[in-house]
mmCIF file of C-alpha atoms and ligand atoms in Angstrom:
data_model
loop_
_atom_site.group_PDB
_atom_site.id
_atom_site.type_symbol
_atom_site.label_atom_id
_atom_site.label_comp_id
_atom_site.label_asym_id
_atom_site.label_seq_id
_atom_site.Cartn_x
_atom_site.Cartn_y
_atom_site.Cartn_z
ATOM 1 C CA UNK K 410 -17.029 -22.719 74.960
ATOM 2 C CA UNK K 411 -16.921 -25.098 72.087
ATOM 3 C CA UNK K 412 -17.313 -28.574 73.426
ATOM 4 C CA UNK K 413 -16.165 -31.153 70.909
ATOM 5 C CA UNK K 414 -15.132 -34.456 72.497
ATOM 6 C CA UNK K 415 -12.921 -37.261 71.280
ATOM 7 C CA UNK K 416 -15.172 -39.784 69.490
ATOM 8 C CA UNK K 417 -14.790 -43.344 70.812
ATOM 9 C CA UNK K 418 -13.053 -45.922 68.624
ATOM 10 C CA UNK K 419 -15.501 -48.294 66.906
ATOM 11 C CA UNK K 420 -13.245 -51.301 67.737
ATOM 12 C CA UNK K 421 -10.361 -52.205 70.087
ATOM 13 C CA UNK K 422 -6.894 -50.810 69.344
ATOM 14 C CA UNK K 423 -5.587 -54.243 68.331
ATOM 15 C CA UNK K 424 -8.446 -54.974 65.907
ATOM 16 C CA UNK K 425 -6.445 -54.064 62.811
ATOM 17 C CA UNK K 426 -3.364 -56.154 63.661
ATOM 18 C CA UNK K 427 -1.114 -57.103 61.989
ATOM 19 C CA UNK K 428 -1.723 -54.459 59.316
ATOM 20 C CA UNK K 429 -1.908 -51.533 61.728
ATOM 21 C CA UNK K 430 -0.458 -52.222 65.174
ATOM 22 C CA UNK K 431 -2.254 -51.597 68.458
ATOM 23 C CA UNK K 432 0.330 -49.172 69.859
ATOM 24 C CA UNK K 433 0.103 -46.944 66.782
ATOM 25 C CA UNK K 434 -3.704 -46.999 66.963
ATOM 26 C CA UNK K 435 -3.700 -46.129 70.658
ATOM 27 C CA UNK K 436 -1.294 -43.201 70.305
ATOM 28 C CA UNK K 437 -3.003 -42.032 67.127
ATOM 29 C CA UNK K 438 -6.377 -41.910 68.889
ATOM 30 C CA UNK K 439 -5.534 -40.865 72.455
ATOM 31 C CA UNK K 440 -2.783 -38.365 71.603
ATOM 32 C CA UNK K 441 -3.160 -37.136 68.014
ATOM 33 C CA UNK K 442 -6.945 -37.215 67.580
ATOM 34 C CA UNK K 443 -7.277 -35.815 71.120
ATOM 35 C CA UNK K 444 -4.930 -32.965 70.212
ATOM 36 C CA UNK K 445 -7.035 -32.033 67.157
ATOM 37 C CA UNK K 446 -10.127 -32.132 69.386
ATOM 38 C CA UNK K 447 -8.541 -29.814 71.951
ATOM 39 C CA UNK K 448 -7.128 -27.591 69.201
ATOM 40 C CA UNK K 449 -10.544 -27.212 67.578
ATOM 41 C CA UNK K 450 -12.147 -26.193 70.883
ATOM 42 C CA UNK K 451 -9.341 -23.719 71.529
ATOM 43 C CA UNK K 452 -9.536 -22.205 68.031
ATOM 44 C CA UNK K 453 -13.322 -21.776 68.264
ATOM 45 C CA UNK K 454 -12.830 -20.357 71.750
ATOM 46 C CA UNK K 455 -11.200 -17.315 70.148
ATOM 47 C CA UNK K 456 -14.390 -16.585 68.205
ATOM 48 C CA UNK K 457 -17.860 -15.285 69.030
ATOM 49 C CA UNK K 458 -20.804 -17.377 70.250
ATOM 50 C CA UNK K 459 -22.089 -17.922 66.699
ATOM 51 C CA UNK K 460 -19.018 -20.119 66.159
ATOM 52 C CA UNK K 461 -18.522 -21.454 69.672
ATOM 53 C CA UNK K 462 -22.066 -22.820 69.777
ATOM 54 C CA UNK K 463 -21.766 -24.895 66.623
ATOM 55 C CA UNK K 464 -21.830 -28.617 67.265
ATOM 56 C CA UNK K 465 -21.462 -29.912 63.681
ATOM 57 C CA UNK K 466 -17.838 -29.832 62.545
ATOM 58 C CA UNK K 467 -18.819 -30.616 58.940
ATOM 59 C CA UNK K 468 -20.946 -27.472 58.869
ATOM 60 C CA UNK K 469 -17.961 -25.478 60.182
ATOM 61 C CA UNK K 470 -15.597 -26.967 57.582
ATOM 62 C CA UNK K 471 -18.007 -26.333 54.705
ATOM 63 C CA UNK K 472 -18.108 -22.645 55.676
ATOM 64 C CA UNK K 473 -14.373 -22.314 56.393
ATOM 65 C CA UNK K 474 -14.184 -19.154 54.215
ATOM 66 C CA UNK K 475 -16.537 -17.421 56.662
ATOM 67 C CA UNK K 476 -14.426 -18.200 59.731
ATOM 68 C CA UNK K 477 -12.748 -14.973 60.913
ATOM 69 C CA UNK K 478 -9.211 -14.733 59.600
ATOM 70 C CA UNK K 479 -7.538 -14.776 63.026
ATOM 71 C CA UNK K 480 -8.826 -18.325 63.635
ATOM 72 C CA UNK K 481 -9.324 -19.695 60.116
ATOM 73 C CA UNK K 482 -5.992 -21.498 59.850
ATOM 74 C CA UNK K 483 -6.386 -23.173 63.233
ATOM 75 C CA UNK K 484 -10.007 -24.185 62.585
ATOM 76 C CA UNK K 485 -9.027 -25.574 59.182
ATOM 77 C CA UNK K 486 -6.190 -27.616 60.688
ATOM 78 C CA UNK K 487 -7.755 -28.880 63.914
ATOM 79 C CA UNK K 488 -11.330 -29.110 62.628
ATOM 80 C CA UNK K 489 -10.064 -31.002 59.597
ATOM 81 C CA UNK K 490 -7.989 -33.276 61.817
ATOM 82 C CA UNK K 491 -10.955 -33.855 64.094
ATOM 83 C CA UNK K 492 -13.279 -34.934 61.265
ATOM 84 C CA UNK K 493 -10.646 -36.715 59.129
ATOM 85 C CA UNK K 494 -9.757 -39.088 61.956
ATOM 86 C CA UNK K 495 -13.384 -39.897 62.777
ATOM 87 C CA UNK K 496 -13.918 -40.789 59.113
ATOM 88 C CA UNK K 497 -10.649 -42.753 59.106
ATOM 89 C CA UNK K 498 -11.484 -44.984 62.103
ATOM 90 C CA UNK K 499 -14.889 -45.768 60.686
ATOM 91 C CA UNK K 500 -13.609 -46.600 57.219
ATOM 92 C CA UNK K 501 -11.512 -49.468 58.613
ATOM 93 C CA UNK K 502 -12.507 -52.712 60.304
ATOM 94 C CA UNK K 503 -11.160 -56.066 61.356
ATOM 95 C CA UNK K 504 -11.447 -58.477 58.462
ATOM 96 C CA UNK K 505 -11.952 -55.659 55.952
ATOM 97 C CA UNK K 506 -10.347 -55.312 52.563
ATOM 98 C CA UNK K 507 -11.347 -57.071 49.386
ATOM 99 C CA UNK K 508 -13.335 -55.249 46.761
ATOM 100 C CA UNK K 509 -16.470 -53.127 47.050
ATOM 101 C CA UNK K 510 -19.772 -54.121 45.495
ATOM 102 C CA UNK K 511 -22.855 -52.264 44.347
ATOM 103 C CA UNK K 512 -23.028 -48.617 43.302
ATOM 104 C CA UNK K 513 -19.630 -47.621 44.705
ATOM 105 C CA UNK K 514 -17.971 -50.449 42.752
ATOM 106 C CA UNK K 515 -19.653 -49.275 39.534
ATOM 107 C CA UNK K 516 -18.595 -45.666 40.180
ATOM 108 C CA UNK K 517 -14.976 -46.725 40.759
ATOM 109 C CA UNK K 518 -14.923 -48.766 37.533
ATOM 110 C CA UNK K 519 -16.406 -45.865 35.599
ATOM 111 C CA UNK K 520 -13.852 -43.380 36.931
ATOM 112 C CA UNK K 521 -10.683 -45.473 36.983
ATOM 113 C CA UNK K 522 -11.318 -48.320 34.503
ATOM 114 C CA UNK K 523 -11.074 -51.107 37.076
ATOM 115 C CA UNK K 524 -10.727 -51.615 40.822
ATOM 116 C CA UNK K 525 -7.110 -52.590 40.267
ATOM 117 C CA UNK K 526 -6.371 -49.372 38.360
ATOM 118 C CA UNK K 527 -8.061 -47.381 41.139
ATOM 119 C CA UNK K 528 -5.971 -49.096 43.792
ATOM 120 C CA UNK K 529 -2.765 -48.413 41.868
ATOM 121 C CA UNK K 530 -3.597 -44.729 41.390
ATOM 122 C CA UNK K 531 -4.679 -44.266 45.042
ATOM 123 C CA UNK K 532 -1.591 -46.091 46.348
ATOM 124 C CA UNK K 533 0.949 -44.326 44.148
ATOM 125 C CA UNK K 534 -0.384 -40.823 44.676
ATOM 126 C CA UNK K 535 -0.770 -41.319 48.450
ATOM 127 C CA UNK K 536 2.722 -42.788 48.753
ATOM 128 C CA UNK K 537 4.375 -39.976 46.820
ATOM 129 C CA UNK K 538 2.440 -37.141 48.496
ATOM 130 C CA UNK K 539 5.163 -34.858 49.830
ATOM 131 C CA UNK K 540 5.204 -34.150 53.556
ATOM 132 C CA UNK K 541 2.048 -34.748 55.595
ATOM 133 C CA UNK K 542 -1.452 -35.166 54.271
ATOM 134 C CA UNK K 543 -4.177 -37.521 53.129
ATOM 135 C CA UNK K 544 -5.172 -39.412 49.994
ATOM 136 C CA UNK K 545 -8.925 -39.385 49.339
ATOM 137 C CA UNK K 546 -11.515 -41.080 47.216
ATOM 138 C CA UNK K 547 -14.228 -38.427 46.949
ATOM 139 C CA UNK K 548 -17.686 -38.048 45.461
ATOM 140 C CA UNK K 549 -17.810 -35.235 42.911
ATOM 141 C CA UNK K 550 -20.336 -32.786 41.464
ATOM 142 C CA UNK K 551 -21.485 -35.206 38.761
ATOM 143 C CA UNK K 552 -22.238 -37.927 41.298
ATOM 144 C CA UNK K 553 -19.182 -39.929 40.303
ATOM 145 C CA UNK K 554 -15.945 -40.489 42.185
ATOM 146 C CA UNK K 555 -12.401 -39.187 41.819
ATOM 147 C CA UNK K 556 -9.089 -39.220 43.680
ATOM 148 C CA UNK K 557 -7.569 -36.188 45.341
ATOM 149 C CA UNK K 558 -4.951 -35.435 47.955
ATOM 150 C CA UNK K 559 -5.299 -32.894 50.760
ATOM 151 C CA UNK K 560 -2.298 -31.291 52.515
ATOM 152 C CA UNK K 561 -1.781 -31.507 56.267
ATOM 153 C CA UNK K 562 -5.240 -31.819 57.898
ATOM 154 C CA UNK K 563 -7.258 -29.829 55.366
ATOM 155 C CA UNK K 564 -10.682 -31.413 54.983
ATOM 156 C CA UNK K 565 -12.352 -32.376 51.724
ATOM 157 C CA UNK K 566 -15.456 -30.695 53.204
ATOM 158 C CA UNK K 567 -13.735 -27.313 52.731
ATOM 159 C CA UNK K 568 -14.137 -27.958 48.992
ATOM 160 C CA UNK K 569 -17.820 -28.887 49.191
ATOM 161 C CA UNK K 570 -19.438 -25.507 48.573
ATOM 162 C CA UNK K 571 -17.377 -24.618 45.494
ATOM 163 C CA UNK K 572 -16.559 -28.010 43.957
ATOM 164 C CA UNK K 573 -19.210 -30.261 45.531
ATOM 165 C CA UNK K 574 -16.541 -32.720 46.702
ATOM 166 C CA UNK K 575 -17.448 -34.993 49.629
ATOM 167 C CA UNK K 576 -15.081 -37.429 51.378
ATOM 168 C CA UNK K 577 -15.650 -41.181 50.936
ATOM 169 C CA UNK K 578 -12.420 -42.965 51.857
ATOM 170 C CA UNK K 579 -9.314 -41.294 53.263
ATOM 171 C CA UNK K 580 -5.845 -42.574 54.013
ATOM 172 C CA UNK K 581 -3.746 -40.785 56.619
ATOM 173 C CA UNK K 582 -0.152 -40.685 55.354
ATOM 174 C CA UNK K 583 1.264 -38.588 58.185
ATOM 175 C CA UNK K 584 4.293 -40.372 59.642
ATOM 176 C CA UNK K 585 2.466 -40.687 62.994
ATOM 177 C CA UNK K 586 0.060 -43.102 61.241
ATOM 178 C CA UNK K 587 2.730 -45.683 60.441
ATOM 179 C CA UNK K 588 6.219 -44.824 61.713
ATOM 180 C CA UNK K 589 6.335 -47.185 64.737
ATOM 181 C CA UNK K 590 5.732 -50.271 62.623
ATOM 182 C CA UNK K 591 6.808 -49.275 59.117
ATOM 183 C CA UNK K 592 9.412 -46.542 59.821
ATOM 184 C CA UNK K 593 10.109 -44.763 56.504
ATOM 185 C CA UNK K 594 8.398 -47.427 54.393
ATOM 186 C CA UNK K 595 5.187 -45.589 53.621
ATOM 187 C CA UNK K 596 4.504 -47.798 50.592
ATOM 188 C CA UNK K 597 4.366 -50.898 52.837
ATOM 189 C CA UNK K 598 1.873 -49.185 55.160
ATOM 190 C CA UNK K 599 -0.295 -48.176 52.201
ATOM 191 C CA UNK K 600 -0.206 -51.734 50.823
ATOM 192 C CA UNK K 601 -1.174 -53.200 54.215
ATOM 193 C CA UNK K 602 -3.976 -50.686 54.758
ATOM 194 C CA UNK K 603 -6.051 -52.112 51.872
ATOM 195 C CA UNK K 604 -6.571 -55.207 54.054
ATOM 196 C CA UNK K 605 -8.600 -53.259 56.616
ATOM 197 C CA UNK K 606 -10.736 -51.000 54.403
ATOM 198 C CA UNK K 607 -14.415 -51.115 55.387
ATOM 199 C CA UNK K 608 -16.085 -51.019 51.962
ATOM 200 C CA UNK K 609 -19.589 -51.311 53.432
ATOM 201 C CA UNK K 610 -19.076 -48.004 55.217
ATOM 202 C CA UNK K 611 -17.609 -46.359 52.098
ATOM 203 C CA UNK K 612 -20.577 -47.630 50.075
ATOM 204 C CA UNK K 613 -22.981 -46.055 52.589
ATOM 205 C CA UNK K 614 -21.187 -42.706 52.374
ATOM 206 C CA UNK K 615 -21.438 -42.813 48.580
ATOM 207 C CA UNK K 616 -25.218 -43.156 48.819
HETATM 208 MN MN1 MN I 189 -3.384 -38.919 61.894
#
């Protein structure tokens, strides 16, 4: 039986107030992230031991094309959701925000012109993404960075083998991420989120 467990939050639920409220964080972690965890275990439970015994979700997501067809959609969705949310919690912190420094800052300037242009592009494309999904800053095959969106819970790692894309900084724009506080105003949630971005963590991922 696959045995993935809900990763603990790296900070209290109220740490990101007032930008992201405690109630949203608690539900998001204990209900939504838990559901992806359970869903991943269930989906892998339909497969043979070679899949059930895997303990590295990134390895599973990278080889999504090899997952038997009867479980591939569920593994893609729940495995993606499982890993996306772990990355999400750890790419935010109390007192975050500001601008990155070092190699990640240089890569962003090279790809987007300036940090401000990057922020505009990331915000606009995440806000206008139709339905549910994520906006991502990713590392690409040439060692630089680019922006992409992913639908639903699909993981950037599923594009690693073919395109060499790796996730750096993701923004969850599912309504469950912001509806309690921001209702239909996704743009306000996106604008507030920049205040909690943990650029040190993103810089480490880039390296
Ligand atoms: Mn979510």
